[in-house]
Short mmCIF file of C-alpha atoms and ligand atoms in Angstrom, two decimals:
data_model
loop_
_atom_site.label_atom_id
_atom_site.label_comp_id
_atom_site.label_asym_id
_atom_site.label_seq_id
_atom_site.Cartn_x
_atom_site.Cartn_y
_atom_site.Cartn_z
CA MET S 1 -16.74 -8.48 -36.46
CA THR S 2 -15.19 -11.50 -34.69
CA SER S 3 -14.90 -15.23 -35.27
CA VAL S 4 -14.98 -15.96 -31.66
CA SER S 5 -18.76 -16.90 -30.85
CA GLU S 6 -20.72 -15.19 -27.96
CA HIS S 7 -20.75 -18.71 -26.42
CA ASP S 8 -16.79 -19.15 -26.59
CA LEU S 9 -16.46 -15.42 -25.41
CA ALA S 10 -18.71 -16.17 -22.38
CA TRP S 11 -16.50 -19.28 -21.76
CA VAL S 12 -13.16 -17.44 -21.78
CA ARG S 13 -14.68 -14.41 -19.97
CA ASP S 14 -15.60 -17.01 -17.23
CA LEU S 15 -12.22 -18.87 -17.22
CA ILE S 16 -10.09 -15.48 -16.79
CA HIS S 17 -12.09 -14.30 -14.16
CA SER S 18 -12.20 -17.59 -12.05
CA THR S 19 -8.55 -17.89 -12.63
CA ALA S 20 -7.12 -14.42 -12.38
CA ALA S 21 -10.11 -12.21 -11.54
CA LEU S 22 -9.67 -10.38 -14.70
CA VAL S 23 -12.81 -8.65 -16.11
CA LEU S 24 -13.22 -8.85 -19.85
CA GLU S 25 -15.76 -6.06 -20.90
CA PRO S 26 -18.15 -7.09 -23.53
CA GLY S 27 -17.29 -6.18 -26.89
CA LYS S 28 -13.80 -7.47 -26.39
CA GLY S 29 -14.12 -10.26 -28.81
CA TYR S 30 -11.32 -8.84 -31.10
CA LEU S 31 -8.98 -9.13 -28.00
CA VAL S 32 -9.71 -12.64 -27.49
CA GLU S 33 -9.06 -13.31 -31.16
CA SER S 34 -5.72 -11.38 -31.26
CA ARG S 35 -4.30 -12.81 -27.87
CA LEU S 36 -5.38 -16.52 -28.43
CA ALA S 37 -4.57 -16.55 -32.06
CA PRO S 38 -0.74 -17.26 -31.53
CA ILE S 39 -1.46 -20.25 -29.06
CA ALA S 40 -4.18 -21.68 -31.64
CA ARG S 41 -1.52 -21.42 -34.25
CA ALA S 42 1.00 -23.20 -32.20
CA GLU S 43 -1.49 -25.95 -31.26
CA GLY S 44 -2.06 -26.52 -35.02
CA CYS S 45 -6.05 -25.41 -34.49
CA SER S 46 -8.33 -22.92 -35.02
CA ILE S 47 -9.37 -20.55 -31.84
CA SER S 48 -12.78 -22.33 -31.51
CA GLU S 49 -11.37 -25.78 -31.80
CA LEU S 50 -9.00 -24.42 -29.28
CA ILE S 51 -11.85 -23.13 -26.89
CA ALA S 52 -13.59 -26.56 -27.62
CA ARG S 53 -10.60 -28.54 -26.32
CA LEU S 54 -10.00 -26.53 -23.38
CA ARG S 55 -13.88 -27.00 -22.30
CA LEU S 56 -13.15 -30.93 -22.43
CA LEU S 57 -10.00 -30.71 -20.35
CA PRO S 58 -9.67 -30.30 -16.47
CA HIS S 59 -7.79 -27.09 -15.82
CA GLY S 60 -4.09 -27.27 -16.82
CA PRO S 61 -1.15 -25.70 -18.23
CA LEU S 62 -3.05 -24.78 -21.58
CA HIS S 63 -5.77 -23.05 -19.45
CA ASP S 64 -3.03 -21.17 -17.77
CA ARG S 65 -1.41 -19.92 -21.00
CA VAL S 66 -4.68 -18.79 -22.57
CA VAL S 67 -5.28 -16.79 -19.03
CA GLN S 68 -1.75 -15.16 -19.34
CA ALA S 69 -2.36 -14.30 -22.68
CA MET S 70 -5.22 -12.30 -21.69
CA THR S 71 -3.14 -10.24 -19.33
CA THR S 72 -2.02 -6.61 -20.48
CA ASN S 73 1.89 -6.13 -19.72
CA GLU S 74 1.94 -2.73 -20.66
CA THR S 75 4.76 -1.01 -18.62
CA SER S 76 7.64 1.38 -18.70
CA TRP S 77 10.72 2.68 -16.65
CA PHE S 78 9.77 5.06 -13.81
CA ARG S 79 6.36 4.88 -15.23
CA ASP S 80 4.30 8.15 -14.45
CA ARG S 81 7.34 9.53 -12.53
CA HIS S 82 5.43 11.03 -9.76
CA PRO S 83 5.69 7.50 -7.59
CA PHE S 84 9.64 7.54 -8.14
CA ASP S 85 9.84 11.15 -7.26
CA ALA S 86 8.01 10.45 -3.91
CA LEU S 87 10.32 7.61 -3.15
CA ARG S 88 13.32 9.94 -3.53
CA SER S 89 11.75 12.88 -1.76
CA THR S 90 9.70 11.42 1.04
CA VAL S 91 9.22 7.63 1.25
CA ILE S 92 12.38 6.17 1.59
CA PRO S 93 13.99 8.95 3.88
CA ALA S 94 10.98 8.67 6.27
CA LEU S 95 11.45 4.71 6.22
CA MET S 96 15.20 5.07 6.70
CA GLU S 97 14.70 7.16 9.87
CA ARG S 98 12.22 4.46 11.26
CA ARG S 99 14.01 1.58 10.32
CA ARG S 100 17.71 2.77 11.20
CA ALA S 101 17.93 0.23 14.00
CA GLU S 102 16.90 -2.78 11.79
CA ARG S 103 18.79 -1.56 8.59
CA SER S 104 16.37 -3.21 6.34
CA LEU S 105 13.61 -2.74 3.93
CA THR S 106 11.43 -5.05 2.18
CA ILE S 107 9.62 -3.79 -0.91
CA TRP S 108 6.99 -5.67 -3.05
CA SER S 109 6.33 -5.03 -6.78
CA ALA S 110 3.26 -6.85 -6.79
CA ALA S 111 2.36 -7.02 -10.69
CA CYS S 112 5.68 -6.37 -11.93
CA SER S 113 5.04 -7.49 -15.51
CA THR S 114 8.51 -7.60 -17.46
CA GLY S 115 10.72 -6.13 -14.55
CA GLN S 116 10.87 -2.50 -15.56
CA GLU S 117 9.05 -1.41 -12.19
CA PRO S 118 11.29 -3.28 -9.64
CA TYR S 119 14.51 -2.45 -11.40
CA SER S 120 13.55 1.37 -11.52
CA ILE S 121 12.90 0.88 -7.76
CA ALA S 122 16.36 -0.62 -7.17
CA MET S 123 17.91 2.22 -9.16
CA VAL S 124 16.35 4.84 -7.21
CA LEU S 125 17.21 3.47 -3.90
CA LEU S 126 20.87 2.73 -4.86
CA ASP S 127 21.32 6.14 -6.80
CA THR S 128 19.71 8.38 -4.39
CA PHE S 129 20.61 6.73 -0.87
CA PRO S 130 24.24 5.43 -0.89
CA GLU S 131 23.65 4.66 2.83
CA LEU S 132 21.55 1.90 1.72
CA ALA S 133 24.50 -0.30 0.09
CA SER S 134 25.13 -1.60 3.54
CA TRP S 135 21.29 -2.05 4.37
CA ARG S 136 19.28 -5.64 3.77
CA ILE S 137 17.33 -4.09 0.91
CA SER S 138 14.99 -6.76 -0.65
CA ILE S 139 12.80 -6.12 -3.55
CA LEU S 140 10.35 -9.08 -4.38
CA ALA S 141 8.79 -8.81 -7.72
CA SER S 142 5.82 -11.10 -8.82
CA ASP S 143 3.38 -11.41 -11.49
CA LEU S 144 1.02 -13.61 -12.80
CA SER S 145 2.25 -14.03 -16.10
CA GLU S 146 5.21 -16.57 -16.23
CA ALA S 147 6.44 -15.31 -19.60
CA ALA S 148 6.46 -11.65 -18.14
CA VAL S 149 8.57 -13.12 -15.13
CA ALA S 150 10.67 -15.25 -17.16
CA ARG S 151 11.64 -12.13 -19.25
CA ALA S 152 11.98 -9.76 -16.28
CA ARG S 153 14.51 -12.46 -14.83
CA THR S 154 16.83 -11.97 -17.81
CA GLY S 155 16.91 -8.33 -17.05
CA ARG S 156 17.43 -8.23 -20.88
CA TYR S 157 15.66 -5.12 -23.07
CA THR S 158 15.70 -4.08 -26.43
CA GLN S 159 16.79 -0.36 -27.57
CA LEU S 160 13.18 0.39 -27.97
CA GLU S 161 12.22 -0.78 -24.34
CA VAL S 162 14.84 1.08 -22.88
CA ASN S 163 14.05 4.30 -24.91
CA ARG S 164 10.65 4.17 -22.94
CA GLY S 165 11.71 6.10 -20.00
CA MET S 166 15.27 5.26 -19.12
CA PRO S 167 17.35 8.43 -18.93
CA SER S 168 20.63 7.94 -20.80
CA GLU S 169 22.83 8.38 -17.75
CA MET S 170 21.07 6.03 -15.98
CA LEU S 171 21.45 3.61 -18.78
CA SER S 172 25.15 3.92 -18.84
CA ARG S 173 25.18 3.59 -15.39
CA HIS S 174 22.84 0.38 -14.44
CA PHE S 175 23.13 -1.52 -17.98
CA GLU S 176 25.71 -3.62 -20.02
CA PRO S 177 25.30 -3.69 -23.58
CA ASP S 178 24.29 -7.09 -24.73
CA GLY S 179 24.49 -7.52 -28.63
CA ALA S 180 21.95 -5.07 -29.97
CA ASP S 181 20.16 -5.22 -26.58
CA TRP S 182 21.00 -3.87 -22.89
CA ARG S 183 20.94 -5.79 -19.82
CA VAL S 184 20.58 -4.89 -16.48
CA ASN S 185 23.83 -5.20 -14.50
CA ASP S 186 24.20 -7.59 -11.66
CA ARG S 187 24.30 -5.08 -8.86
CA ILE S 188 20.64 -3.88 -9.55
CA ARG S 189 19.90 -7.45 -10.63
CA SER S 190 21.16 -8.81 -6.89
CA ILE S 191 18.53 -6.72 -4.86
CA VAL S 192 15.56 -7.93 -6.89
CA ARG S 193 13.92 -11.48 -6.35
CA PHE S 194 11.34 -12.68 -9.07
CA GLY S 195 8.35 -15.11 -8.63
CA VAL S 196 5.25 -16.08 -10.19
CA VAL S 197 2.39 -14.88 -7.78
CA ASN S 198 -1.47 -14.62 -8.58
CA LEU S 199 -2.96 -12.14 -6.44
CA ILE S 200 -6.01 -14.01 -6.07
CA GLY S 201 -3.97 -17.20 -5.13
CA PRO S 202 -1.89 -17.72 -1.97
CA TRP S 203 1.13 -15.49 -1.51
CA PRO S 204 3.72 -18.05 0.05
CA GLN S 205 6.78 -15.84 -0.02
CA VAL S 206 5.86 -12.80 0.99
CA PRO S 207 7.06 -11.15 4.35
CA ALA S 208 5.77 -8.19 6.08
CA THR S 209 6.51 -5.41 3.55
CA ASP S 210 7.41 -1.71 4.16
CA ILE S 211 6.27 -0.54 0.69
CA VAL S 212 3.67 -2.26 -1.80
CA MET S 213 3.64 -1.32 -5.64
CA LEU S 214 0.37 -2.46 -6.65
CA ARG S 215 0.03 -0.01 -9.77
CA ASN S 216 -2.14 -0.77 -12.75
CA VAL S 217 -3.29 -4.02 -12.09
CA MET S 218 -6.57 -3.23 -10.01
CA ILE S 219 -8.00 -1.81 -12.96
CA TYR S 220 -8.75 -5.08 -14.42
CA PHE S 221 -10.62 -6.31 -11.20
CA ASP S 222 -14.02 -5.96 -9.98
CA LEU S 223 -15.09 -4.51 -6.94
CA ASP S 224 -15.23 -7.57 -4.55
CA THR S 225 -11.77 -8.35 -5.88
CA LYS S 226 -10.35 -4.82 -5.24
CA ARG S 227 -11.93 -5.29 -1.65
CA ARG S 228 -10.31 -8.67 -0.90
CA LEU S 229 -6.95 -7.57 -2.47
CA LEU S 230 -6.90 -4.30 -0.16
CA ASP S 231 -7.68 -6.42 2.84
CA ARG S 232 -4.98 -8.82 2.28
CA MET S 233 -2.41 -5.92 1.61
CA HIS S 234 -3.39 -4.73 4.78
CA GLN S 235 -2.22 -7.75 6.77
CA THR S 236 1.12 -7.68 4.34
CA LEU S 237 1.77 -3.89 4.85
CA ARG S 238 3.68 -3.01 8.12
CA HIS S 239 1.59 -0.51 10.17
CA ASP S 240 3.81 2.48 8.89
CA GLY S 241 4.13 1.12 5.44
CA TYR S 242 3.21 2.52 1.97
CA LEU S 243 1.03 1.33 -0.66
CA PHE S 244 1.18 2.78 -4.15
CA LEU S 245 -1.64 2.43 -6.79
CA GLY S 246 -1.67 3.45 -10.36
CA ASN S 247 -3.10 6.96 -11.81
CA ALA S 248 -6.48 5.40 -12.21
CA GLU S 249 -6.87 3.36 -9.17
CA SER S 250 -7.97 4.47 -5.64
CA THR S 251 -9.00 2.96 -2.39
CA LEU S 252 -12.12 5.43 -2.34
CA ASN S 253 -15.14 3.81 -1.62
CA ILE S 254 -13.36 0.32 -1.42
CA ASP S 255 -11.47 0.09 1.79
CA ASP S 256 -11.57 3.25 3.87
CA ARG S 257 -8.61 2.43 6.28
CA TYR S 258 -6.15 3.36 3.80
CA VAL S 259 -5.38 7.26 3.10
CA ARG S 260 -3.89 9.10 0.47
CA VAL S 261 -0.77 10.89 1.39
CA ALA S 262 1.29 13.55 -0.27
CA PRO S 263 3.12 14.25 -2.30
CA GLU S 264 0.22 14.93 -4.72
CA ARG S 265 -0.03 12.69 -7.95
CA ALA S 266 2.16 9.89 -6.62
CA GLY S 267 -0.87 7.42 -5.65
CA CYS S 268 0.55 6.79 -2.31
CA TYR S 269 -1.36 5.38 0.51
CA GLN S 270 -0.93 4.62 4.18
CA LEU S 271 -2.95 3.00 6.85
CA ARG S 272 -5.33 5.46 8.72
CA SER S 273 -4.71 3.54 11.85
CA HIS S 274 -1.10 4.50 11.85
CA LEU S 275 -1.68 8.37 10.82
CA ALA S 276 -4.18 8.49 13.45
CA GLY S 277 -1.23 8.43 15.80
CA GLY S 278 -0.21 11.95 14.88
CA VAL S 279 1.12 13.67 11.97
CA SER S 280 2.77 10.66 9.92
CA HIS S 281 6.38 10.96 9.10
CA ILE S 282 5.89 11.54 5.54
CA ASP S 283 3.87 14.60 6.53
CA ARG S 284 6.64 16.06 8.84
CA LEU S 285 8.94 15.72 5.90
CA VAL S 286 6.94 17.49 3.51
CA ALA S 287 6.29 20.19 6.29
CA ASP S 288 10.09 20.35 6.86
CA ARG S 289 10.23 21.38 3.29
CA SER S 290 7.67 24.08 3.80
CA ARG S 291 4.94 22.48 1.86
CA THR S 292 1.32 21.73 2.92
CA PRO S 293 1.31 18.87 5.40
CA GLU S 294 -1.82 17.89 4.50
CA GLY S 295 -3.14 14.31 3.23
CA ILE S 296 -4.74 14.45 -0.39
CA PRO S 297 -8.05 13.95 -0.37
CA THR S 298 -9.06 10.98 -2.48
C1 SAM I 1 -0.42 -3.11 -16.82
S1 SAM I 1 0.69 -4.29 -16.22
C2 SAM I 1 1.30 -2.99 -14.78
C3 SAM I 1 2.89 -3.42 -14.60
C4 SAM I 1 3.37 -2.30 -13.77
N1 SAM I 1 2.99 -2.45 -12.30
C5 SAM I 1 3.25 -0.93 -13.96
O1 SAM I 1 2.43 -0.15 -13.43
O2 SAM I 1 3.94 -0.66 -15.27
C6 SAM I 1 -0.41 -5.31 -15.36
C7 SAM I 1 0.14 -6.63 -14.68
O3 SAM I 1 -0.71 -7.44 -13.80
C8 SAM I 1 -0.83 -8.75 -14.10
N2 SAM I 1 -1.73 -9.25 -13.52
C9 SAM I 1 -3.22 -9.37 -14.04
N3 SAM I 1 -3.59 -10.15 -13.16
C10 SAM I 1 -2.99 -10.56 -12.23
C11 SAM I 1 -3.18 -11.36 -10.97
N4 SAM I 1 -4.31 -12.29 -11.02
N5 SAM I 1 -2.20 -11.82 -10.15
C12 SAM I 1 -1.25 -11.07 -10.50
N6 SAM I 1 -0.64 -10.35 -11.55
C13 SAM I 1 -1.63 -10.04 -12.34
C14 SAM I 1 -0.49 -9.02 -15.54
O4 SAM I 1 0.38 -10.19 -15.98
C15 SAM I 1 0.39 -7.76 -16.15
O5 SAM I 1 1.88 -8.11 -16.00
#
């Protein structure tokens, strides 16, 4: 039982869908209640009064706070492990081979939450590929949530947060103690640039990209939004680039221009048009390591 009426719930559902494409399943009144309670408290009113006020005002900062409060920012270091293993074993070696002349790599963490994903990528790059220290490496990290991006920018994490996936030897290599917390060191922070970007809005600062991490965000979108987003990613990704999706996400039956590629369980995709040109570099690298050079059926 929730104190949010069906009428108010429907209005919040419309607001978050039109602003951020987020789909709120029916029966999630408790979620609206728990996420909006701190905002209502700060505004000195009840949740129904907050929604009544929002209905009367033109869309503004208070609406954005409500939308952002409804996002799920769950994340951790090296989340799901396999995508980061794939970066080490195949994706970055293949890109280094192809970008040797330009000596530059651009990576976009497109729903970065509080920063663990882009910082994990930066750590993989600098730890595994010392040669990249002399390359132009640009990791763009963005999210809809201003609060999440502001936290990510500080690079500061509690002990509880670093315990979620950060190996102790990497902790001592890439962090400095900061009171009871830990702060990502300047070397790692210097290659990650944060910004607020709504994936269904304009993408002002996004250049042609070698790798896009679009992990654990499409699950919140409806089919039309997924289709439009994968189409825009198609334009952003370089023809031989890599798209990573989360475990529960796929391009299957949404956009057949993407093909899932080895290694298995990494959630890694390339463009069919590039692969059609012959065996991909990634497959060649896998073959070099005496493994099956096949794309993984989605
Ligand atoms: C579950 S987190 C995933 C974080 C990270 N990619 C990972 O896999 O650990 C989902 C993130 O997507 C963001 N998000 C939701 N809707 C968005 C939108 N329309 N545009 C940009 N980011 C969005 C949320 O703010 C949240 O931080």
